[in-house]
Tab-separated table of C-alpha atoms in Angstrom:
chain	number	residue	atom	x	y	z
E	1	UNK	CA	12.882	-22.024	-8.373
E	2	UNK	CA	15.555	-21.352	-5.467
E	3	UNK	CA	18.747	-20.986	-8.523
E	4	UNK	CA	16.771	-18.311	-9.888
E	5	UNK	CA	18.304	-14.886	-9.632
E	6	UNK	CA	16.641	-12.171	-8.004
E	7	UNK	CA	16.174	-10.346	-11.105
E	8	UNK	CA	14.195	-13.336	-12.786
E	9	UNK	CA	11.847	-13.493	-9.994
E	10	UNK	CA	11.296	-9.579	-10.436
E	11	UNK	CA	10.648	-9.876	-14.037
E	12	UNK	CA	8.123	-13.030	-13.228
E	13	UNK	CA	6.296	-11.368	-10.831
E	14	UNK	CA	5.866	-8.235	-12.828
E	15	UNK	CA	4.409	-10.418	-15.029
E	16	UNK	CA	1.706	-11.713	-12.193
E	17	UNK	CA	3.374	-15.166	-11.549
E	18	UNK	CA	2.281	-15.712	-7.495
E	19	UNK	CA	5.021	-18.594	-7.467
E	20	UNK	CA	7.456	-16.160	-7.941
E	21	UNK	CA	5.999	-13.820	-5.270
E	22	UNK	CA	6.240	-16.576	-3.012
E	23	UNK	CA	9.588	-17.330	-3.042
E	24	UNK	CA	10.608	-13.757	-3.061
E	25	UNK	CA	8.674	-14.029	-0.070
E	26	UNK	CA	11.105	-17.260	1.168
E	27	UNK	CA	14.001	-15.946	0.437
E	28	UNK	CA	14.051	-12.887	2.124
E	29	UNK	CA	11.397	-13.225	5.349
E	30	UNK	CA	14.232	-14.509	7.683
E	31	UNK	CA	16.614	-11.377	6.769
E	32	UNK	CA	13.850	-9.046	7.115
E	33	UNK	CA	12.894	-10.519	10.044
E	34	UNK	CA	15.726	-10.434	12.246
E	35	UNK	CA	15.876	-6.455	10.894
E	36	UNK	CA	12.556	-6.269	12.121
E	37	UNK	CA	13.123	-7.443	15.689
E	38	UNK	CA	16.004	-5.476	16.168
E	39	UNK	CA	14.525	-2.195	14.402
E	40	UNK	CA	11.501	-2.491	16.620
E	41	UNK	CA	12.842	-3.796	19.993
E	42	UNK	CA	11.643	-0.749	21.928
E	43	UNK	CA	7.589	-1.392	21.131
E	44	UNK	CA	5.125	-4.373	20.453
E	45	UNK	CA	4.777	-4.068	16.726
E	46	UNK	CA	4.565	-7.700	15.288
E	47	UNK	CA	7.087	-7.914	12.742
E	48	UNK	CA	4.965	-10.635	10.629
E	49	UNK	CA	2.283	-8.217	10.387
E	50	UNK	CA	4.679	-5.229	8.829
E	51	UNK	CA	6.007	-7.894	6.228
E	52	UNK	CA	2.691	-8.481	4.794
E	53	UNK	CA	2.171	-5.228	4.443
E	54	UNK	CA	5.829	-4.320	3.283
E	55	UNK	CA	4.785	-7.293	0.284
E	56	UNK	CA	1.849	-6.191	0.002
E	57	UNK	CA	3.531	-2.954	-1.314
E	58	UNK	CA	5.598	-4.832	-3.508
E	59	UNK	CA	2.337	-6.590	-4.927
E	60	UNK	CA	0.604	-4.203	-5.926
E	61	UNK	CA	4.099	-2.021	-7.261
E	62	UNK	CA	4.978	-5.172	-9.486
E	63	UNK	CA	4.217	-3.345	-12.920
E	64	UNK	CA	6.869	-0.604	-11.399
E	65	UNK	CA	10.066	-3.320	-10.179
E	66	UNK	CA	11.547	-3.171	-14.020
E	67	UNK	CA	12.463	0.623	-12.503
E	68	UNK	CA	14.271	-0.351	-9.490
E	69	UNK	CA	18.007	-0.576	-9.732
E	70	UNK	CA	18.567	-2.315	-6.127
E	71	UNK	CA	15.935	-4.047	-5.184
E	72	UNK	CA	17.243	-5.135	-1.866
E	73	UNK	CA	17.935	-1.660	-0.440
E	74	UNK	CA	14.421	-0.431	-1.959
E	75	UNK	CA	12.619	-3.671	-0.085
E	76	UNK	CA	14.563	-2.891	3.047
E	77	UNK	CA	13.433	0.845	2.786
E	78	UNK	CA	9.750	-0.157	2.334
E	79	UNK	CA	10.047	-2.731	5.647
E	80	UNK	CA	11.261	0.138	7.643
E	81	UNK	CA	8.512	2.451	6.535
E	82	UNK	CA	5.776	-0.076	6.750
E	83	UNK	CA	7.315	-0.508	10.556
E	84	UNK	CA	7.406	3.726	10.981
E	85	UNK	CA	3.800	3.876	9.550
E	86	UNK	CA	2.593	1.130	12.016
E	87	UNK	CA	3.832	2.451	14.860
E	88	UNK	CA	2.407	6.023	13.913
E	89	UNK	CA	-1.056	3.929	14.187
E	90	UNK	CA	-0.670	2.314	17.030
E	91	UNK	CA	0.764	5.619	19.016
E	92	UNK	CA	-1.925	8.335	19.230
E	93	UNK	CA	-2.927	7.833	15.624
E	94	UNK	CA	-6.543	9.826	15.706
E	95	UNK	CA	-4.968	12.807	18.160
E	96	UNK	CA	-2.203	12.768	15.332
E	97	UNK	CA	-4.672	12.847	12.156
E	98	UNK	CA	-6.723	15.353	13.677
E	99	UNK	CA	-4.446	17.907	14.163
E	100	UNK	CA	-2.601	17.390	11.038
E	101	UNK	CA	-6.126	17.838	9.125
E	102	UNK	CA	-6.881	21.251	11.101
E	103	UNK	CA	-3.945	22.370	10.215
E	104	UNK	CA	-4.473	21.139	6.977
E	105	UNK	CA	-7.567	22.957	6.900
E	106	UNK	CA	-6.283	26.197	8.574
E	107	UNK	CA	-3.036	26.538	6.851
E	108	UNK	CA	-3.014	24.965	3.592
E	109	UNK	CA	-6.185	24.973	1.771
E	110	UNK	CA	-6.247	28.557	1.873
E	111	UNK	CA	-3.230	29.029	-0.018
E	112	UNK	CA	-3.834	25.916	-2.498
E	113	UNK	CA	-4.559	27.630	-6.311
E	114	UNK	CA	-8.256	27.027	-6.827
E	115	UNK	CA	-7.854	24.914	-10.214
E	116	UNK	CA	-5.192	22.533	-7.895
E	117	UNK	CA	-7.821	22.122	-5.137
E	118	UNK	CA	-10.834	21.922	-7.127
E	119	UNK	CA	-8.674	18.850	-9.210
E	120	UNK	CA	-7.985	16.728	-6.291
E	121	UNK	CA	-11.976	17.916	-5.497
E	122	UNK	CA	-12.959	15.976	-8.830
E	123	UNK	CA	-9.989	13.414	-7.975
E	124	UNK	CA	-11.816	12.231	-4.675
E	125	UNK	CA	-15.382	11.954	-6.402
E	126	UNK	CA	-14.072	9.862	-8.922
E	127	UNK	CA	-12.440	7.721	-6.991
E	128	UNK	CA	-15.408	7.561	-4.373
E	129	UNK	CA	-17.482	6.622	-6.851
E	130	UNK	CA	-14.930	3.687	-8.573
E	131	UNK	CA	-15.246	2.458	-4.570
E	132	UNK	CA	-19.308	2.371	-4.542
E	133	UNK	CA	-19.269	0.945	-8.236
E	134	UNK	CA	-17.270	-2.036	-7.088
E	135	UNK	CA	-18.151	-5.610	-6.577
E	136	UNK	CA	-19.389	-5.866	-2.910
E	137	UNK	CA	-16.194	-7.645	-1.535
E	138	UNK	CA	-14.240	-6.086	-3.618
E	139	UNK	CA	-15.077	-2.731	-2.003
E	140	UNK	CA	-15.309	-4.329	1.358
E	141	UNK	CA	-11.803	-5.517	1.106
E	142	UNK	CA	-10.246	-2.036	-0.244
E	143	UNK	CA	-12.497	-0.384	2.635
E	144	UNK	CA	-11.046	-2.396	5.724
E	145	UNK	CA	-7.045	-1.644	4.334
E	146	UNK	CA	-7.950	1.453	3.326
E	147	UNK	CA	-10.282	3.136	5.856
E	148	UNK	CA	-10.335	1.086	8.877
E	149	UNK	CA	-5.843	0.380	8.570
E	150	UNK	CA	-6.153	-3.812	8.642
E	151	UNK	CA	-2.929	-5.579	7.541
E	152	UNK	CA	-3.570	-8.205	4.620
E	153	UNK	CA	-3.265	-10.667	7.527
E	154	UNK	CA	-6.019	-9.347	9.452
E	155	UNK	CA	-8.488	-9.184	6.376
E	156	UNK	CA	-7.405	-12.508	5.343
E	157	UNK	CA	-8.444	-13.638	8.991
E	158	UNK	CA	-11.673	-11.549	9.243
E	159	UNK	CA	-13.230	-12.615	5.871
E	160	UNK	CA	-11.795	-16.136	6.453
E	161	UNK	CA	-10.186	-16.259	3.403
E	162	UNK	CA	-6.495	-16.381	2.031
E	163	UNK	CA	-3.911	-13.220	2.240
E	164	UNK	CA	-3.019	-14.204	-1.463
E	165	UNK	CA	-6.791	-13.428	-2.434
E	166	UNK	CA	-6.261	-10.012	-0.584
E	167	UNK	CA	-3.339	-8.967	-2.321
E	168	UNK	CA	-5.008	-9.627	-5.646
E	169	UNK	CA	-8.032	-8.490	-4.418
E	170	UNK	CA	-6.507	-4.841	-3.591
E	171	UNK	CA	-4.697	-5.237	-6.922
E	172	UNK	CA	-8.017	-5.231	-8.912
E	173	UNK	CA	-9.534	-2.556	-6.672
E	174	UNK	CA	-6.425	-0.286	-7.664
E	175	UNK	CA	-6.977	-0.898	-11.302
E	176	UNK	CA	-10.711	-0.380	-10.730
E	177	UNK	CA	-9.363	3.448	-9.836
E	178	UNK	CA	-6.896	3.814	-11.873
E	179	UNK	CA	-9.266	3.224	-14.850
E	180	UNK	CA	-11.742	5.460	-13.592
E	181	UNK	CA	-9.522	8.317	-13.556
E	182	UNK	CA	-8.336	7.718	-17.098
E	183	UNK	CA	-11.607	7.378	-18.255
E	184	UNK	CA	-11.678	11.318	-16.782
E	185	UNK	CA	-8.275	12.350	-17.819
E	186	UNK	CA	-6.397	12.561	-14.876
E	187	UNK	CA	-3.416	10.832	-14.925
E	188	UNK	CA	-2.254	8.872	-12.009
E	189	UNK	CA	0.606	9.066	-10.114
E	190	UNK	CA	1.784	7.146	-6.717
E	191	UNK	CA	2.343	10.591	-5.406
E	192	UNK	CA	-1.471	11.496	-6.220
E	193	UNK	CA	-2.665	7.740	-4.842
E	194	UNK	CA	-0.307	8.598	-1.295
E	195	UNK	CA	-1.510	12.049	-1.091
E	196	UNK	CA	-5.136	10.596	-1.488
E	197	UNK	CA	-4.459	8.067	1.022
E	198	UNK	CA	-5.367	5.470	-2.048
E	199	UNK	CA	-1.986	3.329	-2.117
């Protein structure tokens, strides 16, 4: 598989083929790396950990990589804003969240349209409930990325079982939601799934 062009692994993994994934993987891990180390010099974040989570995006985007015109500057994009968002964790994170959600609740929801508000409202209850309708590691899995910030690596360790079976394990979780909103008529968008802290 290593003559294969970029764009041929692209179209195989959009297609779900975990080979593929893999040597996307192999292929660029060392650049990314050495980006990594010099990117985050200053502070402790573990560049291994920000990769899975930079392919985990990737993953679970695979239906979407037919719409990106250069992939390498897009990867290298999400590696530096997997690194940003760890580092945003690891430095005050709860002092951070708090204050941006009282100001969230002092500022903004008071201005929101009621129809807007009372949509992402219904938005969050559907997707809550999606999350409680789940098969029990299933949900478990989406809960410890989701709510408690573990990198694929770290759930892979925890529940002793393989970071491959996480990625597709968040990738059925996703569909689970996605589903459920369509069922409701809403249509989802990765802007809706960020703002929702879903994706």
């Amino acid at each position: 598989m290593r003559n294969i062009e970029v764009s041929e692994l692209l179209l195989a993994i959009s297609n779900g083929d975990e080979k593929a994934f893999a040597e996307l993987y192999r292929r660029y891990h060392a650049k990314l790396y050495r980006f990594l180390s010099r990117f985050n010099s200053a502070n402790k974040a573990n560049p291994s950990d920000i990769l899975q989570e930079a392919f985990l995006r990737v993953w679970l985007n695979r239906d979407r990589l037919g719409e990106i015109h250069d992939f390498e500057s897009w990867l290298f994009k999400v590696v530096s804003t997997e690194s940003l968002t760890l580092l945003r964790k690891e430095v005050h994170q709860k002092v951070k969240v708090d204050r941006l959600k009282s100001r969230y609740d002092q500022e903004l929801l008071p201005t929101m349209e009621q129809p807007r508000f009372m949509e992402l409202f219904e938005i969050k209850k559907i997707v809550n409930e999606a999350i409680q309708n789940m098969p029990e590691k299933r949900r478990t899995i989406y809960l410890l990325s989701r709510e408690e910030g573990l990198t694929a690596s770290e759930i892979a360790s925890k529940l002793h079982i393989s970071t491959n079976t996480v990625y597709n394990t968040l990738t059925s979780a996703l569909k689970d939601i996605r589903k459920s909103l369509a069922d409701q008529n809403f249509q989802t968008s990765i802007m809706i799934l960020i703002i929702l802290k879903l994706f």
